[in-house]
CSV table of C-alpha atoms in Angstrom, one decimal:
chain,number,residue,atom,x,y,z
A,840,MET,CA,-5.5,-80.5,35.4
A,841,THR,CA,-6.7,-81.2,31.9
A,842,ALA,CA,-6.0,-83.8,29.2
A,843,GLU,CA,-4.5,-81.0,27.0
A,844,PHE,CA,-2.0,-79.9,29.6
A,845,PRO,CA,-0.7,-82.8,31.8
A,846,VAL,CA,1.4,-81.5,34.7
A,847,ILE,CA,5.0,-82.5,34.4
A,848,GLY,CA,7.2,-82.2,37.5
A,849,LEU,CA,10.8,-81.1,36.8
A,850,THR,CA,13.6,-81.6,39.3
A,851,GLY,CA,16.5,-79.2,39.7
A,852,ARG,CA,19.5,-78.5,41.9
A,853,ARG,CA,20.3,-76.3,44.9
A,854,ARG,CA,23.2,-73.9,45.0
A,855,THR,CA,23.7,-70.4,46.5
A,856,ALA,CA,22.7,-67.1,45.1
A,857,ARG,CA,26.4,-66.2,44.6
A,858,MET,CA,26.0,-68.0,41.2
A,859,LEU,CA,23.3,-65.6,40.2
A,860,GLY,CA,25.2,-62.3,40.7
A,861,MET,CA,23.1,-61.3,43.7
A,862,PRO,CA,24.3,-58.5,46.1
A,863,PRO,CA,26.9,-59.6,48.6
A,864,GLY,CA,24.5,-59.9,51.5
A,865,PHE,CA,22.6,-62.6,49.6
A,866,ASN,CA,25.5,-64.6,48.4
A,867,ASP,CA,24.8,-67.4,50.9
A,868,SER,CA,21.1,-67.5,50.2
A,869,PRO,CA,19.9,-70.9,48.9
A,870,ALA,CA,18.9,-70.8,45.2
A,871,ASP,CA,17.0,-73.5,43.4
A,872,ILE,CA,18.3,-73.8,39.8
A,873,TYR,CA,16.3,-75.2,36.9
A,874,LEU,CA,17.7,-75.2,33.4
A,875,SER,CA,15.0,-73.7,31.1
A,876,GLU,CA,15.5,-76.2,28.2
A,877,TYR,CA,13.8,-79.0,30.2
A,878,ALA,CA,10.7,-76.9,30.7
A,879,GLN,CA,10.7,-75.6,27.2
A,880,ALA,CA,10.8,-79.1,25.8
A,881,ALA,CA,7.9,-80.2,28.0
A,882,ILE,CA,5.9,-77.2,26.8
A,883,ARG,CA,6.6,-78.0,23.2
A,884,ALA,CA,5.4,-81.5,23.8
A,885,GLY,CA,2.1,-80.2,25.2
A,886,GLY,CA,2.8,-80.4,28.9
A,887,LEU,CA,2.6,-77.9,31.8
A,888,PRO,CA,6.0,-78.0,33.6
A,889,VAL,CA,6.2,-77.4,37.3
A,890,HIS,CA,9.5,-77.0,39.0
A,891,LEU,CA,9.8,-79.1,42.2
A,892,PRO,CA,11.8,-77.8,45.2
A,893,LEU,CA,14.0,-80.4,46.9
A,894,ASP,CA,12.1,-80.0,50.1
A,895,VAL,CA,8.6,-81.1,48.8
A,896,ASP,CA,7.0,-84.3,50.2
A,897,ALA,CA,7.4,-86.9,47.5
A,898,ARG,CA,4.2,-88.7,48.2
A,899,GLN,CA,2.1,-85.5,48.0
A,900,VAL,CA,3.9,-84.5,44.7
A,901,ALA,CA,3.2,-87.9,43.1
A,902,GLN,CA,-0.5,-87.4,43.9
A,903,ARG,CA,-0.6,-84.0,42.2
A,904,ILE,CA,1.6,-84.3,39.1
A,905,ASP,CA,0.9,-86.5,36.1
A,906,GLY,CA,4.5,-87.2,35.0
A,907,LEU,CA,8.0,-86.7,36.3
A,908,LEU,CA,11.2,-85.5,34.5
A,909,ILE,CA,14.4,-86.1,36.4
A,910,SER,CA,17.0,-83.7,35.0
A,911,GLY,CA,20.8,-84.0,34.6
A,912,GLY,CA,23.3,-82.9,37.2
A,913,ALA,CA,26.1,-84.0,39.5
A,914,ASP,CA,27.0,-87.5,40.5
A,915,ILE,CA,24.9,-89.6,42.9
A,916,ASP,CA,26.5,-90.4,46.2
A,917,PRO,CA,28.3,-93.8,45.6
A,918,ALA,CA,27.1,-95.0,48.9
A,919,HIS,CA,23.6,-95.4,47.4
A,920,TYR,CA,24.9,-98.2,45.1
A,921,GLY,CA,27.6,-99.7,47.3
A,922,ALA,CA,30.7,-98.0,45.8
A,923,ASP,CA,33.6,-96.3,47.5
A,924,ALA,CA,33.3,-92.5,47.8
A,925,ALA,CA,36.6,-92.0,45.9
A,926,ALA,CA,35.0,-93.6,42.8
A,927,ALA,CA,32.9,-90.5,42.1
A,928,PRO,CA,34.4,-87.3,43.4
A,929,ASP,CA,31.7,-85.0,41.8
A,930,TYR,CA,29.0,-85.7,44.3
A,931,GLY,CA,27.8,-84.0,47.4
A,932,ASP,CA,24.1,-83.1,47.0
A,933,ALA,CA,22.6,-85.4,49.6
A,934,LEU,CA,19.2,-83.6,49.7
A,935,ARG,CA,18.8,-83.9,45.9
A,936,ASP,CA,19.7,-87.6,46.0
A,937,ALA,CA,17.1,-88.2,48.7
A,938,SER,CA,14.4,-86.1,47.1
A,939,GLU,CA,14.7,-87.8,43.7
A,940,LEU,CA,15.1,-91.3,45.0
A,941,ALA,CA,11.9,-90.8,47.0
A,942,LEU,CA,10.1,-89.3,43.9
A,943,VAL,CA,10.9,-92.3,41.8
A,944,GLN,CA,9.5,-94.7,44.3
A,945,GLU,CA,6.3,-92.7,44.9
A,946,MET,CA,5.7,-92.2,41.1
A,947,ARG,CA,6.1,-96.0,40.7
A,948,SER,CA,3.6,-96.6,43.5
A,949,ALA,CA,1.2,-94.2,41.8
A,950,GLY,CA,1.8,-95.9,38.4
A,951,LYS,CA,2.8,-92.6,36.7
A,952,PRO,CA,5.4,-92.1,34.0
A,953,VAL,CA,9.0,-91.0,34.7
A,954,LEU,CA,11.6,-89.8,32.2
A,955,GLY,CA,15.3,-89.6,33.5
A,956,ILE,CA,17.9,-87.6,31.5
A,957,CYS,CA,21.6,-88.2,32.0
A,958,ARG,CA,21.9,-88.2,35.9
A,959,GLY,CA,18.2,-88.9,35.9
A,960,ALA,CA,18.7,-92.2,34.0
A,961,GLN,CA,21.4,-93.2,36.5
A,962,LEU,CA,19.2,-92.2,39.4
A,963,ILE,CA,16.4,-94.5,38.2
A,964,ASN,CA,18.8,-97.4,38.0
A,965,VAL,CA,20.2,-96.7,41.5
A,966,ALA,CA,16.6,-96.3,42.9
A,967,LEU,CA,15.9,-99.8,41.7
A,968,GLY,CA,19.0,-101.3,43.3
A,969,GLY,CA,21.5,-101.0,40.3
A,970,SER,CA,25.0,-99.7,40.2
A,971,LEU,CA,27.0,-97.3,38.0
A,972,VAL,CA,30.2,-97.1,36.1
A,973,ALA,CA,32.0,-94.6,38.3
A,974,ASP,CA,34.1,-92.7,35.8
A,975,LEU,CA,34.2,-92.7,32.1
A,976,PRO,CA,37.3,-90.9,30.7
A,977,VAL,CA,36.8,-87.3,29.7
A,978,GLY,CA,37.9,-86.7,26.1
A,979,THR,CA,37.0,-85.0,22.8
A,980,GLY,CA,35.0,-85.9,19.7
A,981,GLU,CA,33.0,-89.0,20.3
A,982,SER,CA,33.9,-89.3,23.9
A,983,HIS,CA,30.9,-89.7,26.3
A,984,ALA,CA,32.3,-87.1,28.6
A,985,ALA,CA,33.5,-84.6,25.9
A,986,ARG,CA,32.9,-81.0,27.2
A,987,ASP,CA,34.3,-79.0,24.3
A,988,HIS,CA,31.4,-78.9,21.9
A,989,PRO,CA,28.0,-77.2,21.7
A,990,ARG,CA,25.2,-78.9,23.5
A,991,ALA,CA,23.3,-79.8,20.4
A,992,LEU,CA,26.2,-81.4,18.6
A,993,ARG,CA,25.4,-85.1,17.9
A,994,ARG,CA,28.6,-86.9,18.6
A,995,HIS,CA,28.0,-90.6,18.6
A,996,ASN,CA,25.6,-93.3,17.7
A,997,VAL,CA,23.2,-95.3,19.9
A,998,THR,CA,21.7,-98.6,18.8
A,999,PHE,CA,18.4,-99.8,20.3
A,1000,GLU,CA,17.0,-103.2,21.0
A,1001,ALA,CA,14.3,-104.2,18.6
A,1002,GLY,CA,10.8,-104.0,20.2
A,1003,SER,CA,11.9,-101.8,23.0
A,1004,LEU,CA,10.2,-98.5,23.9
A,1005,ALA,CA,13.3,-96.7,22.8
A,1006,ALA,CA,13.3,-98.4,19.4
A,1007,ARG,CA,9.6,-97.5,19.0
A,1008,LEU,CA,10.5,-93.8,19.7
A,1009,TYR,CA,13.8,-93.5,17.9
A,1010,GLY,CA,13.9,-96.4,15.4
A,1011,PRO,CA,16.9,-98.8,15.3
A,1012,SER,CA,19.5,-96.1,16.0
A,1013,VAL,CA,20.0,-92.4,16.6
A,1014,ALA,CA,22.9,-90.0,16.8
A,1015,VAL,CA,23.1,-88.2,20.2
A,1016,ASN,CA,24.9,-85.5,22.1
A,1017,SER,CA,26.9,-86.6,25.1
A,1018,PHE,CA,28.2,-85.1,28.4
A,1019,HIS,CA,28.4,-87.9,30.9
A,1020,HIS,CA,31.3,-89.4,32.8
A,1021,GLN,CA,29.2,-92.1,34.5
A,1022,ALA,CA,26.7,-94.7,33.1
A,1023,VAL,CA,24.5,-97.6,34.2
A,1024,ASP,CA,26.6,-100.7,35.1
A,1025,VAL,CA,24.6,-103.5,36.7
A,1026,PRO,CA,20.9,-102.9,36.0
A,1027,GLY,CA,18.5,-102.7,39.0
A,1028,LYS,CA,15.6,-104.9,39.7
A,1029,GLY,CA,13.2,-104.8,36.7
A,1030,VAL,CA,15.6,-102.4,34.8
A,1031,HIS,CA,16.1,-103.4,31.1
A,1032,VAL,CA,18.9,-102.0,29.1
A,1033,SER,CA,17.6,-101.1,25.7
A,1034,GLY,CA,20.3,-98.9,24.1
A,1035,TRP,CA,24.0,-98.9,23.7
A,1036,ALA,CA,26.7,-96.8,22.3
A,1037,ASP,CA,29.1,-98.4,19.8
A,1038,ASP,CA,31.6,-99.0,22.6
A,1039,GLY,CA,29.0,-100.9,24.7
A,1040,VAL,CA,28.2,-98.0,27.2
A,1041,VAL,CA,24.6,-98.1,28.3
A,1042,GLU,CA,22.6,-95.2,26.7
A,1043,SER,CA,19.0,-96.1,27.5
A,1044,ILE,CA,17.1,-98.1,30.1
A,1045,GLU,CA,13.5,-99.0,30.7
A,1046,VAL,CA,11.6,-100.6,33.6
A,1047,GLU,CA,9.6,-103.7,32.9
A,1048,ASP,CA,5.9,-103.2,32.9
A,1049,GLU,CA,6.2,-99.6,34.0
A,1050,ASP,CA,6.2,-96.3,32.1
A,1051,ILE,CA,9.8,-95.4,33.0
A,1052,LEU,CA,12.5,-94.4,30.5
A,1053,GLY,CA,16.0,-93.2,31.0
A,1054,VAL,CA,18.3,-91.8,28.3
A,1055,GLN,CA,21.9,-90.9,28.9
A,1056,TRP,CA,22.1,-88.0,26.4
A,1057,HIS,CA,20.6,-84.6,26.7
A,1058,PRO,CA,17.5,-84.4,24.4
A,1059,GLU,CA,16.4,-81.1,25.9
A,1060,ALA,CA,19.3,-79.4,24.1
A,1061,LEU,CA,18.2,-80.8,20.7
A,1062,ASP,CA,15.6,-79.3,18.4
A,1063,SER,CA,13.2,-82.0,19.2
A,1064,ASP,CA,13.2,-85.4,20.8
A,1065,PRO,CA,10.4,-88.0,21.0
A,1066,ALA,CA,11.1,-88.8,24.7
A,1067,PHE,CA,9.2,-85.6,25.7
A,1068,GLU,CA,6.2,-86.4,23.6
A,1069,TRP,CA,6.2,-89.9,25.1
A,1070,LEU,CA,6.3,-88.5,28.7
A,1071,VAL,CA,3.5,-86.0,28.0
A,1072,THR,CA,1.3,-88.4,26.1
A,1073,SER,CA,1.7,-91.1,28.7
A,1074,SER,CA,0.9,-88.6,31.4
A,1075,ALA,CA,-2.2,-87.4,29.6
A,1076,VAL,CA,-3.5,-90.9,29.2
A,1077,LEU,CA,-3.7,-91.3,33.0
A,1078,ILE,CA,-5.9,-88.2,33.5
A,1079,THR,CA,-8.4,-89.1,30.8
A,1080,THR,CA,-9.1,-92.6,32.0
């Protein structure tokens, strides 16, 4: 590892090879899926992205990578934050939940930076004992859960708390894209809400005295976003000291 290329671990999801158009005999083969935009954004920011299988030992990973990016994806099991299963029907990846929750704790123990995107921001809050809004309504236009627009379309405004990490990165406000039907509700221990949409929905979180940032939008789909530069720069600092 070098200061020029801090190693950034990226999480993904596990499905079956049927999704990839494999021959019928391989349809049930496990396939780890990583959306390329996360890795591309990390590369543009000066990092060396490494995809992390769900089976890796979280403690060993935290010792070897310099920063962690928790990607978007399906709902977290409501049992992890004390909600009824009916509250979030789009869940069911217990291995991913367990893997990412462990990674957050091990990265915290190692004092290394973490960036959570969409589900990743929610996962950080749950890992620290917080809860989620189970279901925001799906809609169009400025709706948080709109699914009828291109990924890079900036649909609504986010306002940041003065003096927060998010405000230092983005300024007082920024227009973002939006694809989430859940959001942070009660912040976990040490979690500080630093950004809100105009309707009050939480859009960014930070963890007090730790290099941890969660954003509810999808910056990897935009031309550029300072969150990736923050993650890579914060990771590089650790390997030069």
